[in-house]
Tab-separated table of C-alpha atoms and ligand atoms in Angstrom:
chain	number	residue	atom	x	y	z
A	1	MET	CA	18.843	-14.299	52.244
A	2	LYS	CA	15.119	-15.027	52.705
A	3	VAL	CA	13.156	-13.680	49.757
A	4	THR	CA	9.416	-13.710	49.215
A	5	PHE	CA	8.308	-14.242	45.640
A	6	LYS	CA	4.901	-12.799	44.860
A	7	ILE	CA	3.929	-14.722	41.786
A	8	TRP	CA	1.019	-14.102	39.458
A	9	ARG	CA	-1.208	-17.167	39.295
A	10	TYR	CA	-3.957	-17.693	36.784
A	11	ASP	CA	-5.424	-20.871	35.437
A	12	PRO	CA	-8.245	-20.003	33.026
A	13	ALA	CA	-9.686	-23.494	33.552
A	14	LYS	CA	-10.465	-22.815	37.205
A	15	ASP	CA	-9.680	-19.218	38.214
A	16	VAL	CA	-12.108	-16.397	37.644
A	17	LYS	CA	-9.423	-13.780	38.220
A	18	PRO	CA	-5.642	-13.810	38.489
A	19	TYR	CA	-4.147	-13.482	41.971
A	20	PHE	CA	-0.687	-13.305	43.562
A	21	GLN	CA	0.665	-16.242	45.524
A	22	ASP	CA	3.597	-15.925	47.935
A	23	TYR	CA	6.540	-18.321	48.144
A	24	THR	CA	9.309	-17.653	50.672
A	25	PHE	CA	12.650	-19.445	50.766
A	26	ASP	CA	16.372	-18.918	51.131
A	27	VAL	CA	17.895	-17.523	47.947
A	28	LYS	CA	21.603	-18.182	47.524
A	29	GLU	CA	24.001	-15.821	45.847
A	30	GLY	CA	24.224	-16.537	42.120
A	31	MET	CA	20.634	-17.699	41.738
A	32	THR	CA	18.820	-16.093	38.863
A	33	VAL	CA	15.094	-15.407	39.014
A	34	LEU	CA	14.685	-18.363	36.649
A	35	ASP	CA	16.627	-20.603	39.080
A	36	CYS	CA	14.222	-19.454	41.797
A	37	LEU	CA	11.212	-20.316	39.660
A	38	TYR	CA	12.647	-23.779	39.001
A	39	TYR	CA	13.294	-24.107	42.743
A	40	ILE	CA	9.643	-23.320	43.451
A	41	LYS	CA	8.452	-25.715	40.775
A	42	GLU	CA	10.694	-28.554	41.952
A	43	ASN	CA	10.376	-28.085	45.720
A	44	ILE	CA	7.287	-26.103	46.626
A	45	ASP	CA	4.606	-25.998	43.946
A	46	ALA	CA	4.783	-28.151	40.838
A	47	THR	CA	1.711	-26.475	39.324
A	48	LEU	CA	3.498	-23.204	38.597
A	49	ALA	CA	3.676	-22.550	34.839
A	50	PHE	CA	6.382	-20.478	33.169
A	51	ARG	CA	8.338	-20.617	29.934
A	52	ALA	CA	12.103	-21.011	29.592
A	53	SER	CA	14.534	-22.918	27.490
A	54	CYS	CA	18.178	-21.936	27.031
A	55	ARG	CA	18.809	-20.383	30.480
A	56	MET	CA	21.415	-18.127	28.890
A	57	GLY	CA	19.652	-15.160	27.334
A	58	ILE	CA	19.504	-16.629	23.853
A	59	CYS	CA	16.064	-18.102	23.252
A	60	GLY	CA	13.974	-15.229	24.596
A	61	SER	CA	11.440	-17.568	26.224
A	62	CYS	CA	11.756	-16.417	29.809
A	63	ALA	CA	10.849	-12.742	29.441
A	64	MET	CA	8.533	-11.740	32.269
A	65	TYR	CA	7.537	-8.774	34.358
A	66	ILE	CA	9.922	-8.788	37.307
A	67	ASN	CA	9.505	-6.050	39.882
A	68	LYS	CA	7.395	-4.166	37.352
A	69	LYS	CA	9.933	-4.244	34.543
A	70	PRO	CA	10.131	-6.577	31.544
A	71	ARG	CA	13.294	-8.656	31.966
A	72	LEU	CA	14.728	-12.046	31.111
A	73	ALA	CA	14.373	-14.225	34.206
A	74	CYS	CA	17.509	-16.175	33.302
A	75	GLU	CA	19.602	-13.024	33.124
A	76	THR	CA	18.301	-11.423	36.308
A	77	GLN	CA	20.161	-12.192	39.494
A	78	ALA	CA	17.522	-12.442	42.222
A	79	LEU	CA	19.637	-10.746	44.898
A	80	SER	CA	20.790	-7.970	42.593
A	81	LEU	CA	17.229	-6.654	42.525
A	82	GLY	CA	17.925	-5.422	46.055
A	83	THR	CA	14.474	-6.237	47.478
A	84	ASP	CA	13.381	-9.063	49.750
A	85	VAL	CA	10.035	-9.198	47.982
A	86	ILE	CA	10.202	-9.969	44.271
A	87	GLU	CA	7.015	-9.622	42.290
A	88	ILE	CA	6.755	-11.652	39.117
A	89	ALA	CA	3.937	-11.354	36.589
A	90	PRO	CA	3.556	-12.291	32.928
A	91	LEU	CA	4.531	-9.703	30.295
A	92	PRO	CA	1.843	-7.053	29.970
A	93	ASN	CA	0.273	-6.147	26.600
A	94	TYR	CA	-0.216	-9.855	25.818
A	95	LYS	CA	-3.008	-12.268	26.605
A	96	ASN	CA	-2.170	-14.402	29.630
A	97	ILE	CA	-2.325	-18.142	28.867
A	98	LYS	CA	-1.487	-19.442	32.322
A	99	ASP	CA	0.485	-18.142	35.323
A	100	LEU	CA	3.619	-16.506	33.880
A	101	VAL	CA	3.038	-17.605	30.303
A	102	PRO	CA	1.990	-14.881	27.839
A	103	ASP	CA	0.498	-15.567	24.441
A	104	LEU	CA	3.204	-14.323	22.090
A	105	THR	CA	1.198	-14.978	18.910
A	106	PRO	CA	0.783	-11.245	18.104
A	107	LEU	CA	4.552	-10.744	18.394
A	108	PHE	CA	5.291	-13.436	15.838
A	109	GLU	CA	2.418	-12.436	13.546
A	110	LYS	CA	3.606	-8.837	13.463
A	111	HIS	CA	7.153	-10.019	12.926
A	112	LYS	CA	6.051	-12.179	9.977
A	113	ASN	CA	4.085	-9.295	8.439
A	114	VAL	CA	7.151	-7.155	7.855
A	115	LYS	CA	8.883	-9.897	5.823
A	116	PRO	CA	11.851	-10.425	8.098
A	117	TYR	CA	14.101	-12.080	5.567
A	118	ILE	CA	16.287	-11.027	2.693
A	119	ILE	CA	14.295	-10.309	-0.442
A	120	PRO	CA	16.864	-10.703	-3.202
A	121	GLU	CA	17.133	-8.727	-6.394
A	122	ASN	CA	17.746	-11.914	-8.317
A	123	GLU	CA	15.693	-14.714	-6.872
A	124	GLN	CA	17.319	-17.337	-9.027
A	125	GLU	CA	20.703	-16.400	-7.607
A	126	PHE	CA	19.315	-16.965	-4.143
A	127	ILE	CA	17.801	-20.329	-4.997
A	128	ASN	CA	20.858	-21.553	-6.928
A	129	PRO	CA	23.733	-19.451	-5.650
A	130	THR	CA	26.684	-19.073	-7.942
A	131	GLY	CA	28.690	-17.109	-5.423
A	132	GLU	CA	28.613	-15.352	-2.129
A	133	TYR	CA	27.770	-11.762	-1.318
A	134	SER	CA	30.452	-9.549	0.100
A	135	GLN	CA	29.753	-7.092	2.855
A	136	THR	CA	32.217	-4.634	4.292
A	137	PRO	CA	32.396	-4.163	8.081
A	138	ALA	CA	30.769	-0.736	7.626
A	139	GLU	CA	27.859	-2.266	5.700
A	140	LEU	CA	27.450	-4.886	8.404
A	141	GLU	CA	27.375	-2.163	11.061
A	142	GLU	CA	24.331	-0.644	9.353
A	143	TYR	CA	22.101	-3.382	10.725
A	144	LEU	CA	24.172	-5.512	13.097
A	145	GLN	CA	22.798	-4.315	16.438
A	146	PHE	CA	19.233	-4.877	15.231
A	147	ALA	CA	20.123	-8.421	14.209
A	148	TYR	CA	20.743	-9.304	17.860
A	149	CYS	CA	16.995	-9.423	18.580
A	150	ILE	CA	16.006	-12.726	20.230
A	151	LYS	CA	12.249	-12.123	19.894
A	152	CYS	CA	11.642	-12.180	23.619
A	153	GLY	CA	8.832	-9.644	23.301
A	154	ALA	CA	9.974	-7.504	26.234
A	155	CYS	CA	9.904	-4.358	24.092
A	156	LEU	CA	6.244	-4.824	23.181
A	157	ALA	CA	5.443	-5.255	26.858
A	158	ALA	CA	7.084	-1.905	27.566
A	159	CYS	CA	5.584	-0.035	24.603
A	160	PRO	CA	2.766	2.384	25.503
A	161	THR	CA	1.503	2.441	21.910
A	162	VAL	CA	1.115	-1.354	21.828
A	163	GLY	CA	-0.861	-0.914	25.069
A	164	THR	CA	-3.378	1.388	23.403
A	165	THR	CA	-3.230	0.230	19.780
A	166	PRO	CA	-2.981	-3.547	19.675
A	167	ASP	CA	-2.573	-3.503	15.877
A	168	PHE	CA	0.537	-1.301	16.045
A	169	PRO	CA	3.390	-3.497	14.729
A	170	GLY	CA	5.448	-2.656	17.777
A	171	PRO	CA	9.163	-2.041	18.261
A	172	GLN	CA	10.277	-5.582	17.529
A	173	ALA	CA	8.684	-5.901	14.088
A	174	LEU	CA	9.595	-2.347	13.103
A	175	ALA	CA	13.206	-2.829	14.153
A	176	GLN	CA	13.353	-6.052	12.155
A	177	ALA	CA	11.811	-4.382	9.107
A	178	TYR	CA	14.529	-1.748	9.345
A	179	ARG	CA	17.189	-4.401	9.942
A	180	TYR	CA	16.432	-6.003	6.564
A	181	ASN	CA	15.975	-2.687	4.777
A	182	ALA	CA	19.423	-1.659	5.937
A	183	ASP	CA	21.021	-4.868	4.688
A	184	ASN	CA	22.723	-4.300	1.350
A	185	ARG	CA	21.831	-7.782	0.121
A	186	ASP	CA	18.150	-6.919	0.437
A	187	PHE	CA	15.772	-5.324	-2.092
A	188	GLY	CA	12.498	-5.530	-0.173
A	189	GLU	CA	12.397	-1.989	1.178
A	190	LYS	CA	9.335	-0.968	-0.846
A	191	GLU	CA	7.313	-4.015	0.242
A	192	ARG	CA	8.091	-3.405	3.911
A	193	LYS	CA	7.316	0.281	3.681
A	194	VAL	CA	3.838	-0.530	2.382
A	195	GLN	CA	3.342	-2.836	5.377
A	196	VAL	CA	4.034	-0.117	7.936
A	197	ASP	CA	2.896	3.104	6.208
A	198	ASN	CA	-0.699	2.987	7.447
A	199	PRO	CA	-2.722	4.632	10.223
A	200	LYS	CA	-1.767	1.953	12.747
A	201	GLY	CA	1.810	1.621	11.585
A	202	LEU	CA	5.175	3.225	12.043
A	203	TRP	CA	3.850	6.764	12.551
A	204	ARG	CA	2.009	5.847	15.733
A	205	CYS	CA	5.321	5.499	17.621
A	206	HIS	CA	5.676	8.409	19.969
A	207	MET	CA	9.251	7.882	20.866
A	208	ALA	CA	8.731	6.961	24.491
A	209	GLY	CA	11.955	4.961	24.188
A	210	ALA	CA	10.697	2.363	26.687
A	211	CYS	CA	11.470	-0.412	24.190
A	212	ALA	CA	15.151	0.497	24.092
A	213	GLU	CA	15.240	0.569	27.880
A	214	ALA	CA	13.550	-2.823	28.176
A	215	CYS	CA	15.553	-4.715	25.569
A	216	PRO	CA	17.846	-7.223	27.271
A	217	LYS	CA	20.037	-7.615	24.191
A	218	GLY	CA	21.002	-3.984	23.692
A	219	VAL	CA	18.971	-3.695	20.501
A	220	ASP	CA	17.642	-0.169	20.265
A	221	PRO	CA	14.282	-0.539	18.509
A	222	ALA	CA	13.485	3.137	19.125
A	223	LEU	CA	16.565	4.078	17.103
A	224	ALA	CA	15.579	1.652	14.337
A	225	ILE	CA	12.141	3.261	14.187
A	226	GLN	CA	13.610	6.745	13.870
A	227	LEU	CA	16.028	5.579	11.169
A	228	PHE	CA	13.140	3.869	9.425
A	229	LYS	CA	11.113	7.096	9.499
A	230	ARG	CA	14.081	8.989	8.118
A	231	SER	CA	14.432	6.490	5.291
A	232	PHE	CA	10.970	7.488	4.027
A	233	PHE	CA	12.209	10.964	3.170
A	234	PHE	CA	15.956	10.757	2.768
A	235	THR	CA	16.677	7.700	0.724
A	236	GLY	CA	20.397	7.528	0.287
A	237	ARG	CA	21.396	4.980	-2.305
A	238	LYS	CA	22.165	1.716	-0.611
A	239	PRO	CA	25.386	0.149	-1.883
A	240	LYS	CA	24.610	-3.166	-3.530
A	241	ALA	CA	26.307	-6.221	-2.075
A	242	ARG	CA	28.884	-7.546	-4.526
A	243	LEU	CA	28.518	-11.122	-5.694
A	244	ILE	CA	31.824	-12.955	-5.492
A	245	PRO	CA	31.759	-15.976	-7.786
A	246	LEU	CA	32.503	-19.191	-5.936
A	247	ASN	CA	36.095	-20.481	-6.062
A	248	LYS	CA	37.130	-17.664	-8.368
A	249	GLU	CA	38.789	-15.322	-5.909
A	250	LYS	CA	41.861	-16.829	-4.349
A	251	PRO	CA	42.728	-15.695	-0.834
A	252	ALA	CA	45.576	-13.187	-0.782
A	253	ARG	CA	48.987	-14.728	-0.185
A	254	GLY	CA	49.690	-15.106	3.460
A	255	GLY	CA	46.068	-14.237	4.258
A	256	ILE	CA	43.897	-16.069	6.762
A	257	LYS	CA	43.455	-19.718	5.841
A	258	ALA	CA	40.215	-21.598	6.288
A	259	PRO	CA	40.446	-24.017	9.222
A	260	GLU	CA	41.387	-27.575	8.418
A	261	PRO	CA	38.479	-29.990	8.668
A	262	THR	CA	38.383	-31.695	12.055
A	263	VAL	CA	37.377	-35.255	12.776
B	1	MET	CA	-2.818	10.561	1.364
B	2	SER	CA	-0.368	8.097	2.875
B	3	GLU	CA	0.519	8.348	6.558
B	4	SER	CA	4.125	9.157	5.717
B	5	LYS	CA	3.016	12.207	3.696
B	6	LEU	CA	0.676	13.388	6.460
B	7	TRP	CA	3.518	13.082	8.951
B	8	PHE	CA	5.928	14.853	6.602
B	9	LEU	CA	3.524	17.791	6.283
B	10	PHE	CA	3.204	17.845	10.066
B	11	ILE	CA	6.974	18.323	10.345
B	12	VAL	CA	6.996	20.933	7.565
B	13	ALA	CA	4.211	22.780	9.378
B	14	ALA	CA	6.338	22.722	12.538
B	15	LEU	CA	9.228	24.346	10.667
B	16	ILE	CA	6.937	26.991	9.202
B	17	LEU	CA	5.556	27.626	12.684
B	18	LEU	CA	9.028	28.099	14.012
B	19	VAL	CA	9.630	30.929	11.538
B	20	PHE	CA	6.260	32.656	11.525
B	21	LEU	CA	5.432	32.155	15.177
B	22	GLY	CA	8.925	33.500	15.847
B	23	ILE	CA	8.139	36.642	13.840
B	24	HIS	CA	4.773	37.007	15.560
B	25	LEU	CA	6.068	36.468	19.088
B	26	GLY	CA	9.147	38.606	18.520
B	27	TYR	CA	7.069	41.492	17.239
B	28	MET	CA	4.483	41.236	19.993
B	29	HIS	CA	6.668	40.558	22.983
B	30	LEU	CA	10.080	42.003	22.195
B	31	ASP	CA	8.544	45.361	21.370
B	32	ASN	CA	10.866	47.181	23.758
B	33	ILE	CA	13.980	45.566	22.325
B	34	LEU	CA	12.882	45.943	18.679
B	35	GLY	CA	11.591	49.455	19.272
B	36	VAL	CA	8.055	48.603	18.118
B	37	ASN	CA	5.600	51.198	19.264
B	38	ASP	CA	2.849	49.567	21.369
B	39	PRO	CA	1.928	46.559	19.159
B	40	LEU	CA	-1.366	46.014	20.994
B	41	ASP	CA	-2.684	49.523	20.501
B	42	TYR	CA	-5.963	49.374	18.499
B	43	ASN	CA	-4.730	51.600	15.687
B	44	ASN	CA	-1.491	49.657	15.373
B	45	VAL	CA	-3.364	46.372	15.240
B	46	LYS	CA	-5.590	47.806	12.536
B	47	THR	CA	-2.693	49.151	10.479
B	48	ARG	CA	-0.941	45.804	10.728
B	49	GLY	CA	-4.079	44.004	9.653
B	50	GLN	CA	-4.147	46.060	6.475
B	51	ASP	CA	-0.536	45.383	5.610
B	52	THR	CA	0.010	42.697	2.916
B	53	PHE	CA	3.063	41.259	4.685
B	54	TRP	CA	1.043	40.637	7.835
B	55	LEU	CA	-1.921	39.315	5.854
B	56	VAL	CA	0.253	36.701	4.189
B	57	SER	CA	2.141	35.877	7.358
B	58	TYR	CA	-1.073	35.462	9.396
B	59	LEU	CA	-2.571	33.203	6.748
B	60	ILE	CA	0.553	31.051	6.602
B	61	LEU	CA	0.638	30.909	10.392
B	62	LEU	CA	-3.020	29.956	10.506
B	63	VAL	CA	-2.698	27.114	8.001
B	64	ALA	CA	0.516	25.760	9.541
B	65	ALA	CA	-0.770	25.961	13.129
B	66	LEU	CA	-4.084	24.380	12.204
B	67	TYR	CA	-2.506	21.521	10.307
B	68	HIS	CA	0.069	20.869	13.013
B	69	GLY	CA	-2.479	21.027	15.813
B	70	MET	CA	-5.116	18.998	14.022
B	71	TYR	CA	-2.624	16.274	13.142
B	72	GLY	CA	-1.605	16.123	16.813
B	73	LEU	CA	-5.227	15.959	17.924
B	74	ARG	CA	-5.883	13.185	15.404
B	75	THR	CA	-2.926	11.241	16.812
B	76	ILE	CA	-4.266	11.564	20.354
B	77	LEU	CA	-7.791	10.561	19.329
B	78	LEU	CA	-6.461	7.610	17.309
B	79	GLU	CA	-4.623	6.455	20.379
B	80	TYR	CA	-7.819	6.430	22.431
B	81	PHE	CA	-10.096	5.113	19.723
B	82	PRO	CA	-7.881	3.168	17.306
B	83	GLN	CA	-10.873	1.484	15.637
B	84	ASN	CA	-12.583	4.742	14.627
B	85	LEU	CA	-10.199	5.993	11.967
B	86	LYS	CA	-12.805	7.187	9.455
B	87	PHE	CA	-14.861	9.008	12.046
B	88	ILE	CA	-11.780	10.696	13.522
B	89	ASN	CA	-10.498	11.728	10.084
B	90	GLY	CA	-13.909	13.206	9.273
B	91	LEU	CA	-14.205	15.003	12.599
B	92	ILE	CA	-10.714	16.466	12.361
B	93	GLY	CA	-11.331	17.488	8.752
B	94	ILE	CA	-14.550	19.313	9.632
B	95	ILE	CA	-13.176	21.081	12.730
B	96	GLY	CA	-10.024	22.070	10.822
B	97	PHE	CA	-12.007	23.362	7.863
B	98	LEU	CA	-14.380	25.426	10.025
B	99	ALA	CA	-11.470	26.894	11.987
B	100	LEU	CA	-9.696	27.722	8.732
B	101	ILE	CA	-12.763	29.541	7.350
B	102	LEU	CA	-13.247	31.467	10.580
B	103	GLY	CA	-9.563	32.366	10.923
B	104	SER	CA	-9.152	33.474	7.305
B	105	TYR	CA	-12.391	35.473	7.523
B	106	VAL	CA	-10.990	37.502	10.430
B	107	VAL	CA	-7.646	38.125	8.746
B	108	ILE	CA	-9.074	38.956	5.313
B	109	TYR	CA	-11.883	41.081	6.746
B	110	SER	CA	-9.458	43.252	8.657
B	111	TYR	CA	-7.215	43.498	5.544
B	112	ILE	CA	-9.970	44.873	3.365
B	113	GLY	CA	-10.677	47.440	6.008
B	114	GLY	CA	-13.517	45.895	8.000
C	1	SF4	S1	14.111	-5.905	20.296
C	1	SF4	FE1	14.985	-6.568	22.259
C	1	SF4	S2	13.226	-6.588	23.656
C	1	SF4	FE2	12.380	-6.528	21.589
C	1	SF4	S3	12.015	-8.677	21.082
C	1	SF4	FE3	14.073	-8.153	20.305
C	1	SF4	S4	15.474	-8.728	21.968
C	1	SF4	FE4	13.433	-8.677	22.870
C	2	FES	S1	15.675	-19.053	29.071
C	2	FES	FE1	16.333	-18.476	27.093
C	2	FES	S2	16.449	-16.333	27.267
C	2	FES	FE2	15.991	-16.931	29.284
């Protein structure tokens, strides 16, 4: 099927303003939008700039604004969009570096600010572990879906509050702050709460839910934000992860054996 | 005060509103069902104004509605002008305070028989 791609072009070195450029060619069944962009780059216009890496929805590099929605280009089948004109622009709410490439610096800065790592109760134990922490399936469930974030930035592109308040941490960082707070190996809840309990922080979210809709990995940042808000007022005691000393606990008889080393 | 506390009070104010606005609206608009005799009649309004239950309930309603509304207005203004936090806080504080004085004046004045 012949499809016209209307692609956002902008080279700050020579363009005064961004503009859309059309590319029309035969799209075969099975081609993702990313395949189409590579096709354009390899066969029609080598100057087109976009970002991609894994081509399998893992690295988060290829998030862009496809037919006015933030999506991963590598996970979007071109023909499944059901239009013969596909408009592609860089993610909104970010500075545009060139063509389809957004400047994701704010995403990573905001992510870093909420300390997205386990802050242990006993730092020495973390540096020189004497055992491993146990976690029941139920404790894992507390944060698992939020751990699937690939930092593609699509949720910030969809968030109306990020659009008006650039300093708002945004759904990604807030969901990650909650993800670590909910982890029973973590003791950094107080530090993260201080980071987000300010006039531009958590309380600016107005529950539009666009982030949850945009997320290609099924993370629901809007839910994380609501749970995070709840945790400010109803702080149930988090069960502490149990430290199992190394080599002390023998596997139960007949239990699952560790795989044999392979060559 | 921290943002979490301001937000918490906003939710508490909403719950208070639910109760007291419910009483107010029920009394005013379900008069036929509740058998209230003409709640908007001048003399009835005056008698109500001089009743301690209504005095307290109007004051609670006033404070809760003002806080809830002013917090909402602050949120909207912050969204438009995120860099002007101090100015917005001041503006909201002043408007809220003036409205509180005016509202309580009316309620208290009618209570003491004005
Ligand atoms: S929460 Fe979803 S949309 Fe947001 S950065 Fe993570 S994977 Fe992307
Ligand atoms: S290229 Fe890695 S997510 Fe699309």
